[in-house]
Amino acid sequence: RLSHLAQILSCTLSPDKLVRSSAEEWLETNSNRENFSTDLLYLIAAENVTDEALKLSASIQLKLHVRKHWEPRHTTFFAMIETDKAIVRENILEIMSNPSLRARVRSQMEESVKDIVREDFPEKWDAGKMMEWILSSMDDGSSDTRKLVGMTAMHAITRKFEFKREMEREEVLNPCVERAFPKMLIMLRGCLERMMQSQEREDIVVEQMVGEYAKAIIKTFWSATYLDIPKAMRQQHAGEGGQPFEALAGWVQTFLQILDCKTPLKMISMQDASKVIECDVTEDELEFKQWPFWKTKKWAQHVMGRLFTRLGNVKLAKEEHKDLAKFFKAHFVESLVNINIKTLADSSLGKNVETRVPDRIVNLALQFLVSAVHVAAAYKAMKPVMPDLITKVCFPLLSYDNSDDELWRDDPKEFVRRSADIMQEMYSPRHAAVNFLSELSRGGKRKTEFFSTVVNCAVEVLQANAQIPDLASRDRSRLDGALYLVGQLSGVLKLEKGYKESLEDMLVAHVLPSFQSPHG
């Protein structure tokens, strides 16, 4: 039976359309028979099947089958029988833990685990047994692959309860958090130690699995704390001799260290331990941001941004979080500000260098600063470097760059569409930078101290370009940034004495001539 199924799956990969269509029709017709899902699972597990493409095809079929037929959402779909479901639940995590299984196959099976957890946990997929499996996967004797699969399962559990009501989280999620999170923190600290060792000694190259595992742990923390911080993590006293809020403080300290440590640019491949992969800082942004250790930092940035929103401003914190917010403010806010400033300083050195930072992390760091200017302790920490943040970090991000120029030349319509894309703005460093500059210009003490610094960025560029008669020779990159900033601040400039009187002259002198630019 398995050999026949393997043959059918091989045919689905055939370049011959007729052969491929016939195989797909067979799969569609036979998918409702007993043992179909379990046969796919056993085929993936079979040691004598060495064809990776075949196992990948089987894992995709299993994912689609589980999604459609585990708990059908359409009357035309049949439901899998309970005996098959039980076999899949009992074996899928163990099969995924096989170190010889390729990452691409495992990632397809992860989707099946998420779907099964969503439907069956904790009633049919027993919470006690599953948590025992997850906890045992974190033991020192477990393989790296088994640890990663265990964390995948834990993440699936926390994701199920990410948006659930407090009562449901209290009954099911919080007991899981109490059991698993102390061990998860130990594992995350181990990952951090390996990352730091690779930076301190040239002879140590960190494993790719370290980045993947750290990312999985942090994503699990994100889901578990999405709506609120579990009670077990916000208890003020951890026991005799313990520090205040020890449970949460340990996590926050580790996240800060991850954000602060230098990103490893070499790693040992998960699939081939003899292969060392290097991060190419000159590659396209889409590829560069996929580096596992940058993704780890991105999720740490997400978590710290969320914690700061909840706890950074004591006045806005929930009543039950007040004491925790005071502790967070006293111990972590200044460090968090300094780490984000350091990240932005590294990013300002440019791309194609070792200090290059992915655009998404720059965006998140600037989003954090937009929130931080409203918190006195955070504003005080960033105030000494505010002029550099404005002139050396934020304003350069507003300027038209080489990628913009290439897109404008190749596809002007796409350039215009992207410029007006709201979703694009959410992830754009440029939009986050102008939001930060706008926030400094809104009013109060911030405006008094730094509004002139912000506006002078644009004024200096406009004046410098006005000295160049030839429009083709003007610095159109910085000019674009200056005019963009003026446009964003127009609401304030039209009301501000000393600026509103000169706006018309500025438009005549600097905007109208730009319509004659040979660059379009």
PDB file of N, CA and C in Angstrom, residues 284-371:
ATOM      1  N   ASP A 284      20.056  41.260  -1.376  1.00  0.00           N
ATOM      2  CA  ASP A 284      18.765  41.935  -1.381  1.00  0.00           C
ATOM      3  C   ASP A 284      18.102  41.872  -0.001  1.00  0.00           C
ATOM      4  N   GLU A 285      17.348  42.916   0.329  1.00  0.00           N
ATOM      5  CA  GLU A 285      16.710  43.012   1.650  1.00  0.00           C
ATOM      6  C   GLU A 285      15.832  41.807   1.953  1.00  0.00           C
ATOM      7  N   LEU A 286      15.105  41.298   0.939  1.00  0.00           N
ATOM      8  CA  LEU A 286      14.217  40.161   1.158  1.00  0.00           C
ATOM      9  C   LEU A 286      14.978  38.935   1.638  1.00  0.00           C
ATOM     10  N   GLU A 287      16.207  38.741   1.129  1.00  0.00           N
ATOM     11  CA  GLU A 287      17.036  37.615   1.547  1.00  0.00           C
ATOM     12  C   GLU A 287      17.724  37.912   2.877  1.00  0.00           C
ATOM     13  N   PHE A 288      18.237  39.131   3.008  1.00  0.00           N
ATOM     14  CA  PHE A 288      19.019  39.506   4.197  1.00  0.00           C
ATOM     15  C   PHE A 288      18.203  39.357   5.481  1.00  0.00           C
ATOM     16  N   LYS A 289      16.943  39.750   5.440  1.00  0.00           N
ATOM     17  CA  LYS A 289      16.124  39.738   6.655  1.00  0.00           C
ATOM     18  C   LYS A 289      15.714  38.325   7.083  1.00  0.00           C
ATOM     19  N   GLN A 290      15.973  37.309   6.222  1.00  0.00           N
ATOM     20  CA  GLN A 290      15.626  35.931   6.569  1.00  0.00           C
ATOM     21  C   GLN A 290      16.680  35.263   7.447  1.00  0.00           C
ATOM     22  N   TRP A 291      17.824  35.925   7.652  1.00  0.00           N
ATOM     23  CA  TRP A 291      18.879  35.355   8.486  1.00  0.00           C
ATOM     24  C   TRP A 291      18.302  35.020   9.868  1.00  0.00           C
ATOM     25  N   PRO A 292      18.445  33.771  10.339  1.00  0.00           N
ATOM     26  CA  PRO A 292      17.759  33.345  11.573  1.00  0.00           C
ATOM     27  C   PRO A 292      18.018  34.238  12.786  1.00  0.00           C
ATOM     28  N   PHE A 293      19.233  34.752  12.914  1.00  0.00           N
ATOM     29  CA  PHE A 293      19.551  35.536  14.105  1.00  0.00           C
ATOM     30  C   PHE A 293      18.946  36.940  14.033  1.00  0.00           C
ATOM     31  N   TRP A 294      18.729  37.453  12.820  1.00  0.00           N
ATOM     32  CA  TRP A 294      18.008  38.712  12.687  1.00  0.00           C
ATOM     33  C   TRP A 294      16.526  38.499  13.001  1.00  0.00           C
ATOM     34  N   LYS A 295      15.983  37.353  12.598  1.00  0.00           N
ATOM     35  CA  LYS A 295      14.580  37.078  12.896  1.00  0.00           C
ATOM     36  C   LYS A 295      14.380  36.897  14.406  1.00  0.00           C
ATOM     37  N   THR A 296      15.389  36.319  15.069  1.00  0.00           N
ATOM     38  CA  THR A 296      15.343  36.214  16.527  1.00  0.00           C
ATOM     39  C   THR A 296      15.272  37.604  17.148  1.00  0.00           C
ATOM     40  N   LYS A 297      16.129  38.507  16.670  1.00  0.00           N
ATOM     41  CA  LYS A 297      16.134  39.877  17.199  1.00  0.00           C
ATOM     42  C   LYS A 297      14.827  40.601  16.882  1.00  0.00           C
ATOM     43  N   LYS A 298      14.284  40.341  15.706  1.00  0.00           N
ATOM     44  CA  LYS A 298      13.018  40.997  15.337  1.00  0.00           C
ATOM     45  C   LYS A 298      11.922  40.625  16.334  1.00  0.00           C
ATOM     46  N   TRP A 299      11.830  39.337  16.687  1.00  0.00           N
ATOM     47  CA  TRP A 299      10.786  38.921  17.615  1.00  0.00           C
ATOM     48  C   TRP A 299      11.057  39.435  19.031  1.00  0.00           C
ATOM     49  N   ALA A 300      12.324  39.511  19.418  1.00  0.00           N
ATOM     50  CA  ALA A 300      12.655  40.104  20.719  1.00  0.00           C
ATOM     51  C   ALA A 300      12.246  41.580  20.736  1.00  0.00           C
ATOM     52  N   GLN A 301      12.442  42.249  19.604  1.00  0.00           N
ATOM     53  CA  GLN A 301      12.037  43.654  19.484  1.00  0.00           C
ATOM     54  C   GLN A 301      10.520  43.801  19.595  1.00  0.00           C
ATOM     55  N   HIS A 302       9.792  42.892  18.949  1.00  0.00           N
ATOM     56  CA  HIS A 302       8.329  42.883  19.047  1.00  0.00           C
ATOM     57  C   HIS A 302       7.886  42.761  20.509  1.00  0.00           C
ATOM     58  N   VAL A 303       8.462  41.777  21.202  1.00  0.00           N
ATOM     59  CA  VAL A 303       8.061  41.505  22.581  1.00  0.00           C
ATOM     60  C   VAL A 303       8.357  42.698  23.481  1.00  0.00           C
ATOM     61  N   MET A 304       9.553  43.273  23.363  1.00  0.00           N
ATOM     62  CA  MET A 304       9.913  44.393  24.227  1.00  0.00           C
ATOM     63  C   MET A 304       9.065  45.635  23.914  1.00  0.00           C
ATOM     64  N   GLY A 305       8.729  45.822  22.649  1.00  0.00           N
ATOM     65  CA  GLY A 305       7.843  46.926  22.292  1.00  0.00           C
ATOM     66  C   GLY A 305       6.471  46.772  22.933  1.00  0.00           C
ATOM     67  N   ARG A 306       5.961  45.542  22.923  1.00  0.00           N
ATOM     68  CA  ARG A 306       4.653  45.279  23.540  1.00  0.00           C
ATOM     69  C   ARG A 306       4.719  45.467  25.061  1.00  0.00           C
ATOM     70  N   LEU A 307       5.775  44.962  25.698  1.00  0.00           N
ATOM     71  CA  LEU A 307       5.918  45.117  27.147  1.00  0.00           C
ATOM     72  C   LEU A 307       6.047  46.593  27.531  1.00  0.00           C
ATOM     73  N   PHE A 308       6.769  47.359  26.703  1.00  0.00           N
ATOM     74  CA  PHE A 308       6.916  48.789  26.996  1.00  0.00           C
ATOM     75  C   PHE A 308       5.571  49.496  26.875  1.00  0.00           C
ATOM     76  N   THR A 309       4.778  49.143  25.882  1.00  0.00           N
ATOM     77  CA  THR A 309       3.448  49.743  25.710  1.00  0.00           C
ATOM     78  C   THR A 309       2.582  49.474  26.931  1.00  0.00           C
ATOM     79  N   ARG A 310       2.706  48.247  27.495  1.00  0.00           N
ATOM     80  CA  ARG A 310       1.894  47.873  28.649  1.00  0.00           C
ATOM     81  C   ARG A 310       2.415  48.441  29.967  1.00  0.00           C
ATOM     82  N   LEU A 311       3.742  48.463  30.107  1.00  0.00           N
ATOM     83  CA  LEU A 311       4.327  48.736  31.421  1.00  0.00           C
ATOM     84  C   LEU A 311       5.197  49.984  31.477  1.00  0.00           C
ATOM     85  N   GLY A 312       5.542  50.552  30.309  1.00  0.00           N
ATOM     86  CA  GLY A 312       6.476  51.682  30.298  1.00  0.00           C
ATOM     87  C   GLY A 312       5.938  52.936  30.934  1.00  0.00           C
ATOM     88  N   ASN A 313       4.635  53.152  30.781  1.00  0.00           N
ATOM     89  CA  ASN A 313       4.000  54.332  31.369  1.00  0.00           C
ATOM     90  C   ASN A 313       3.107  53.875  32.521  1.00  0.00           C
ATOM     91  N   VAL A 314       3.553  54.141  33.744  1.00  0.00           N
ATOM     92  CA  VAL A 314       2.849  53.650  34.929  1.00  0.00           C
ATOM     93  C   VAL A 314       1.415  54.160  34.978  1.00  0.00           C
ATOM     94  N   LYS A 315       1.179  55.397  34.568  1.00  0.00           N
ATOM     95  CA  LYS A 315      -0.156  55.988  34.620  1.00  0.00           C
ATOM     96  C   LYS A 315      -1.147  55.235  33.736  1.00  0.00           C
ATOM     97  N   LEU A 316      -0.659  54.706  32.603  1.00  0.00           N
ATOM     98  CA  LEU A 316      -1.554  54.037  31.655  1.00  0.00           C
ATOM     99  C   LEU A 316      -1.653  52.532  31.887  1.00  0.00           C
ATOM    100  N   ALA A 317      -0.860  52.002  32.804  1.00  0.00           N
ATOM    101  CA  ALA A 317      -0.873  50.559  33.068  1.00  0.00           C
ATOM    102  C   ALA A 317      -2.165  50.155  33.766  1.00  0.00           C
ATOM    103  N   LYS A 318      -2.586  48.892  33.549  1.00  0.00           N
ATOM    104  CA  LYS A 318      -3.760  48.370  34.255  1.00  0.00           C
ATOM    105  C   LYS A 318      -3.513  48.438  35.760  1.00  0.00           C
ATOM    106  N   GLU A 319      -4.591  48.506  36.513  1.00  0.00           N
ATOM    107  CA  GLU A 319      -4.462  48.618  37.969  1.00  0.00           C
ATOM    108  C   GLU A 319      -3.671  47.451  38.549  1.00  0.00           C
ATOM    109  N   GLU A 320      -3.939  46.237  38.019  1.00  0.00           N
ATOM    110  CA  GLU A 320      -3.238  45.061  38.549  1.00  0.00           C
ATOM    111  C   GLU A 320      -1.771  44.990  38.091  1.00  0.00           C
ATOM    112  N   HIS A 321      -1.395  45.882  37.150  1.00  0.00           N
ATOM    113  CA  HIS A 321      -0.021  45.908  36.656  1.00  0.00           C
ATOM    114  C   HIS A 321       0.799  47.069  37.234  1.00  0.00           C
ATOM    115  N   LYS A 322       0.203  47.886  38.079  1.00  0.00           N
ATOM    116  CA  LYS A 322       0.876  49.122  38.523  1.00  0.00           C
ATOM    117  C   LYS A 322       2.241  48.848  39.154  1.00  0.00           C
ATOM    118  N   ASP A 323       2.291  47.918  40.101  1.00  0.00           N
ATOM    119  CA  ASP A 323       3.560  47.635  40.784  1.00  0.00           C
ATOM    120  C   ASP A 323       4.589  47.073  39.800  1.00  0.00           C
ATOM    121  N   LEU A 324       4.122  46.206  38.909  1.00  0.00           N
ATOM    122  CA  LEU A 324       5.024  45.647  37.901  1.00  0.00           C
ATOM    123  C   LEU A 324       5.526  46.743  36.967  1.00  0.00           C
ATOM    124  N   ALA A 325       4.648  47.686  36.610  1.00  0.00           N
ATOM    125  CA  ALA A 325       5.036  48.793  35.726  1.00  0.00           C
ATOM    126  C   ALA A 325       6.105  49.670  36.386  1.00  0.00           C
ATOM    127  N   LYS A 326       5.942  49.916  37.682  1.00  0.00           N
ATOM    128  CA  LYS A 326       6.958  50.709  38.402  1.00  0.00           C
ATOM    129  C   LYS A 326       8.303  49.998  38.396  1.00  0.00           C
ATOM    130  N   PHE A 327       8.268  48.689  38.595  1.00  0.00           N
ATOM    131  CA  PHE A 327       9.507  47.894  38.569  1.00  0.00           C
ATOM    132  C   PHE A 327      10.136  47.923  37.177  1.00  0.00           C
ATOM    133  N   PHE A 328       9.304  47.744  36.142  1.00  0.00           N
ATOM    134  CA  PHE A 328       9.786  47.745  34.756  1.00  0.00           C
ATOM    135  C   PHE A 328      10.428  49.087  34.411  1.00  0.00           C
ATOM    136  N   LYS A 329       9.760  50.157  34.794  1.00  0.00           N
ATOM    137  CA  LYS A 329      10.270  51.500  34.513  1.00  0.00           C
ATOM    138  C   LYS A 329      11.605  51.742  35.204  1.00  0.00           C
ATOM    139  N   ALA A 330      11.710  51.326  36.462  1.00  0.00           N
ATOM    140  CA  ALA A 330      12.928  51.589  37.236  1.00  0.00           C
ATOM    141  C   ALA A 330      14.120  50.779  36.747  1.00  0.00           C
ATOM    142  N   HIS A 331      13.876  49.558  36.240  1.00  0.00           N
ATOM    143  CA  HIS A 331      14.987  48.659  35.946  1.00  0.00           C
ATOM    144  C   HIS A 331      15.305  48.476  34.462  1.00  0.00           C
ATOM    145  N   PHE A 332      14.341  48.738  33.577  1.00  0.00           N
ATOM    146  CA  PHE A 332      14.564  48.336  32.183  1.00  0.00           C
ATOM    147  C   PHE A 332      14.392  49.439  31.133  1.00  0.00           C
ATOM    148  N   VAL A 333      13.654  50.482  31.448  1.00  0.00           N
ATOM    149  CA  VAL A 333      13.315  51.466  30.412  1.00  0.00           C
ATOM    150  C   VAL A 333      14.558  52.141  29.836  1.00  0.00           C
ATOM    151  N   GLU A 334      15.448  52.588  30.674  1.00  0.00           N
ATOM    152  CA  GLU A 334      16.648  53.276  30.176  1.00  0.00           C
ATOM    153  C   GLU A 334      17.504  52.358  29.310  1.00  0.00           C
ATOM    154  N   SER A 335      17.673  51.110  29.743  1.00  0.00           N
ATOM    155  CA  SER A 335      18.457  50.148  28.943  1.00  0.00           C
ATOM    156  C   SER A 335      17.804  49.902  27.592  1.00  0.00           C
ATOM    157  N   LEU A 336      16.484  49.787  27.600  1.00  0.00           N
ATOM    158  CA  LEU A 336      15.758  49.539  26.353  1.00  0.00           C
ATOM    159  C   LEU A 336      15.928  50.703  25.385  1.00  0.00           C
ATOM    160  N   VAL A 337      15.853  51.920  25.886  1.00  0.00           N
ATOM    161  CA  VAL A 337      16.068  53.103  25.041  1.00  0.00           C
ATOM    162  C   VAL A 337      17.468  53.089  24.447  1.00  0.00           C
ATOM    163  N   ASN A 338      18.469  52.836  25.270  1.00  0.00           N
ATOM    164  CA  ASN A 338      19.859  52.862  24.808  1.00  0.00           C
ATOM    165  C   ASN A 338      20.144  51.785  23.769  1.00  0.00           C
ATOM    166  N   ILE A 339      19.543  50.615  23.947  1.00  0.00           N
ATOM    167  CA  ILE A 339      19.755  49.529  22.981  1.00  0.00           C
ATOM    168  C   ILE A 339      19.126  49.882  21.634  1.00  0.00           C
ATOM    169  N   ASN A 340      17.943  50.465  21.653  1.00  0.00           N
ATOM    170  CA  ASN A 340      17.305  50.867  20.393  1.00  0.00           C
ATOM    171  C   ASN A 340      18.080  51.982  19.701  1.00  0.00           C
ATOM    172  N   ILE A 341      18.623  52.895  20.470  1.00  0.00           N
ATOM    173  CA  ILE A 341      19.445  53.963  19.892  1.00  0.00           C
ATOM    174  C   ILE A 341      20.704  53.375  19.264  1.00  0.00           C
ATOM    175  N   LYS A 342      21.291  52.390  19.934  1.00  0.00           N
ATOM    176  CA  LYS A 342      22.486  51.723  19.394  1.00  0.00           C
ATOM    177  C   LYS A 342      22.162  51.008  18.076  1.00  0.00           C
ATOM    178  N   THR A 343      21.012  50.364  18.028  1.00  0.00           N
ATOM    179  CA  THR A 343      20.576  49.692  16.794  1.00  0.00           C
ATOM    180  C   THR A 343      20.443  50.690  15.651  1.00  0.00           C
ATOM    181  N   LEU A 344      19.842  51.833  15.936  1.00  0.00           N
ATOM    182  CA  LEU A 344      19.661  52.862  14.909  1.00  0.00           C
ATOM    183  C   LEU A 344      20.991  53.483  14.506  1.00  0.00           C
ATOM    184  N   ALA A 345      21.905  53.611  15.461  1.00  0.00           N
ATOM    185  CA  ALA A 345      23.228  54.143  15.130  1.00  0.00           C
ATOM    186  C   ALA A 345      23.955  53.197  14.183  1.00  0.00           C
ATOM    187  N   ASP A 346      23.833  51.887  14.433  1.00  0.00           N
ATOM    188  CA  ASP A 346      24.442  50.900  13.528  1.00  0.00           C
ATOM    189  C   ASP A 346      23.828  50.986  12.136  1.00  0.00           C
ATOM    190  N   SER A 347      22.505  51.145  12.095  1.00  0.00           N
ATOM    191  CA  SER A 347      21.822  51.196  10.797  1.00  0.00           C
ATOM    192  C   SER A 347      22.223  52.433   9.999  1.00  0.00           C
ATOM    193  N   SER A 348      22.583  53.512  10.701  1.00  0.00           N
ATOM    194  CA  SER A 348      22.914  54.767  10.011  1.00  0.00           C
ATOM    195  C   SER A 348      24.254  54.702   9.289  1.00  0.00           C
ATOM    196  N   LEU A 349      25.045  53.652   9.580  1.00  0.00           N
ATOM    197  CA  LEU A 349      26.339  53.506   8.913  1.00  0.00           C
ATOM    198  C   LEU A 349      26.179  53.014   7.481  1.00  0.00           C
ATOM    199  N   GLY A 350      24.969  52.616   7.133  1.00  0.00           N
ATOM    200  CA  GLY A 350      24.683  52.248   5.744  1.00  0.00           C
ATOM    201  C   GLY A 350      24.548  50.759   5.536  1.00  0.00           C
ATOM    202  N   LYS A 351      24.203  50.390   4.305  1.00  0.00           N
ATOM    203  CA  LYS A 351      24.071  48.978   3.938  1.00  0.00           C
ATOM    204  C   LYS A 351      25.403  48.481   3.384  1.00  0.00           C
ATOM    205  N   ASN A 352      25.463  47.180   3.123  1.00  0.00           N
ATOM    206  CA  ASN A 352      26.676  46.541   2.588  1.00  0.00           C
ATOM    207  C   ASN A 352      27.851  46.623   3.559  1.00  0.00           C
ATOM    208  N   VAL A 353      27.563  46.765   4.856  1.00  0.00           N
ATOM    209  CA  VAL A 353      28.604  46.751   5.882  1.00  0.00           C
ATOM    210  C   VAL A 353      28.174  45.767   6.959  1.00  0.00           C
ATOM    211  N   GLU A 354      29.109  45.354   7.814  1.00  0.00           N
ATOM    212  CA  GLU A 354      28.809  44.343   8.828  1.00  0.00           C
ATOM    213  C   GLU A 354      27.759  44.807   9.830  1.00  0.00           C
ATOM    214  N   THR A 355      27.635  46.116   9.989  1.00  0.00           N
ATOM    215  CA  THR A 355      26.656  46.642  10.952  1.00  0.00           C
ATOM    216  C   THR A 355      25.277  46.840  10.319  1.00  0.00           C
ATOM    217  N   ARG A 356      25.099  46.397   9.082  1.00  0.00           N
ATOM    218  CA  ARG A 356      23.801  46.561   8.426  1.00  0.00           C
ATOM    219  C   ARG A 356      22.689  45.965   9.286  1.00  0.00           C
ATOM    220  N   VAL A 357      21.564  46.647   9.319  1.00  0.00           N
ATOM    221  CA  VAL A 357      20.400  46.218  10.098  1.00  0.00           C
ATOM    222  C   VAL A 357      19.207  46.093   9.151  1.00  0.00           C
ATOM    223  N   PRO A 358      18.430  45.008   9.234  1.00  0.00           N
ATOM    224  CA  PRO A 358      17.257  44.870   8.360  1.00  0.00           C
ATOM    225  C   PRO A 358      16.269  46.025   8.547  1.00  0.00           C
ATOM    226  N   ASP A 359      15.604  46.385   7.476  1.00  0.00           N
ATOM    227  CA  ASP A 359      14.655  47.504   7.510  1.00  0.00           C
ATOM    228  C   ASP A 359      13.569  47.316   8.563  1.00  0.00           C
ATOM    229  N   ARG A 360      13.099  46.082   8.733  1.00  0.00           N
ATOM    230  CA  ARG A 360      12.013  45.837   9.682  1.00  0.00           C
ATOM    231  C   ARG A 360      12.462  46.144  11.113  1.00  0.00           C
ATOM    232  N   ILE A 361      13.702  45.830  11.442  1.00  0.00           N
ATOM    233  CA  ILE A 361      14.182  46.098  12.798  1.00  0.00           C
ATOM    234  C   ILE A 361      14.381  47.599  12.997  1.00  0.00           C
ATOM    235  N   VAL A 362      14.842  48.307  11.955  1.00  0.00           N
ATOM    236  CA  VAL A 362      14.923  49.777  12.030  1.00  0.00           C
ATOM    237  C   VAL A 362      13.529  50.348  12.263  1.00  0.00           C
ATOM    238  N   ASN A 363      12.556  49.829  11.538  1.00  0.00           N
ATOM    239  CA  ASN A 363      11.164  50.273  11.682  1.00  0.00           C
ATOM    240  C   ASN A 363      10.660  50.061  13.107  1.00  0.00           C
ATOM    241  N   LEU A 364      10.932  48.891  13.683  1.00  0.00           N
ATOM    242  CA  LEU A 364      10.468  48.587  15.041  1.00  0.00           C
ATOM    243  C   LEU A 364      11.166  49.454  16.084  1.00  0.00           C
ATOM    244  N   ALA A 365      12.463  49.723  15.875  1.00  0.00           N
ATOM    245  CA  ALA A 365      13.209  50.578  16.810  1.00  0.00           C
ATOM    246  C   ALA A 365      12.639  51.997  16.807  1.00  0.00           C
ATOM    247  N   LEU A 366      12.301  52.495  15.618  1.00  0.00           N
ATOM    248  CA  LEU A 366      11.733  53.844  15.524  1.00  0.00           C
ATOM    249  C   LEU A 366      10.308  53.882  16.075  1.00  0.00           C
ATOM    250  N   GLN A 367       9.544  52.824  15.845  1.00  0.00           N
ATOM    251  CA  GLN A 367       8.199  52.749  16.442  1.00  0.00           C
ATOM    252  C   GLN A 367       8.290  52.808  17.970  1.00  0.00           C
ATOM    253  N   PHE A 368       9.301  52.134  18.508  1.00  0.00           N
ATOM    254  CA  PHE A 368       9.500  52.176  19.960  1.00  0.00           C
ATOM    255  C   PHE A 368       9.783  53.609  20.423  1.00  0.00           C
ATOM    256  N   LEU A 369      10.645  54.321  19.695  1.00  0.00           N
ATOM    257  CA  LEU A 369      10.976  55.689  20.098  1.00  0.00           C
ATOM    258  C   LEU A 369       9.771  56.618  20.011  1.00  0.00           C
ATOM    259  N   VAL A 370       8.884  56.377  19.044  1.00  0.00           N
ATOM    260  CA  VAL A 370       7.654  57.177  18.939  1.00  0.00           C
ATOM    261  C   VAL A 370       6.838  57.044  20.232  1.00  0.00           C
ATOM    262  N   SER A 371       6.763  55.817  20.772  1.00  0.00           N
ATOM    263  CA  SER A 371       6.051  55.604  22.042  1.00  0.00           C
ATOM    264  C   SER A 371       6.849  56.162  23.217  1.00  0.00           C
TER     265      SER A 371
END
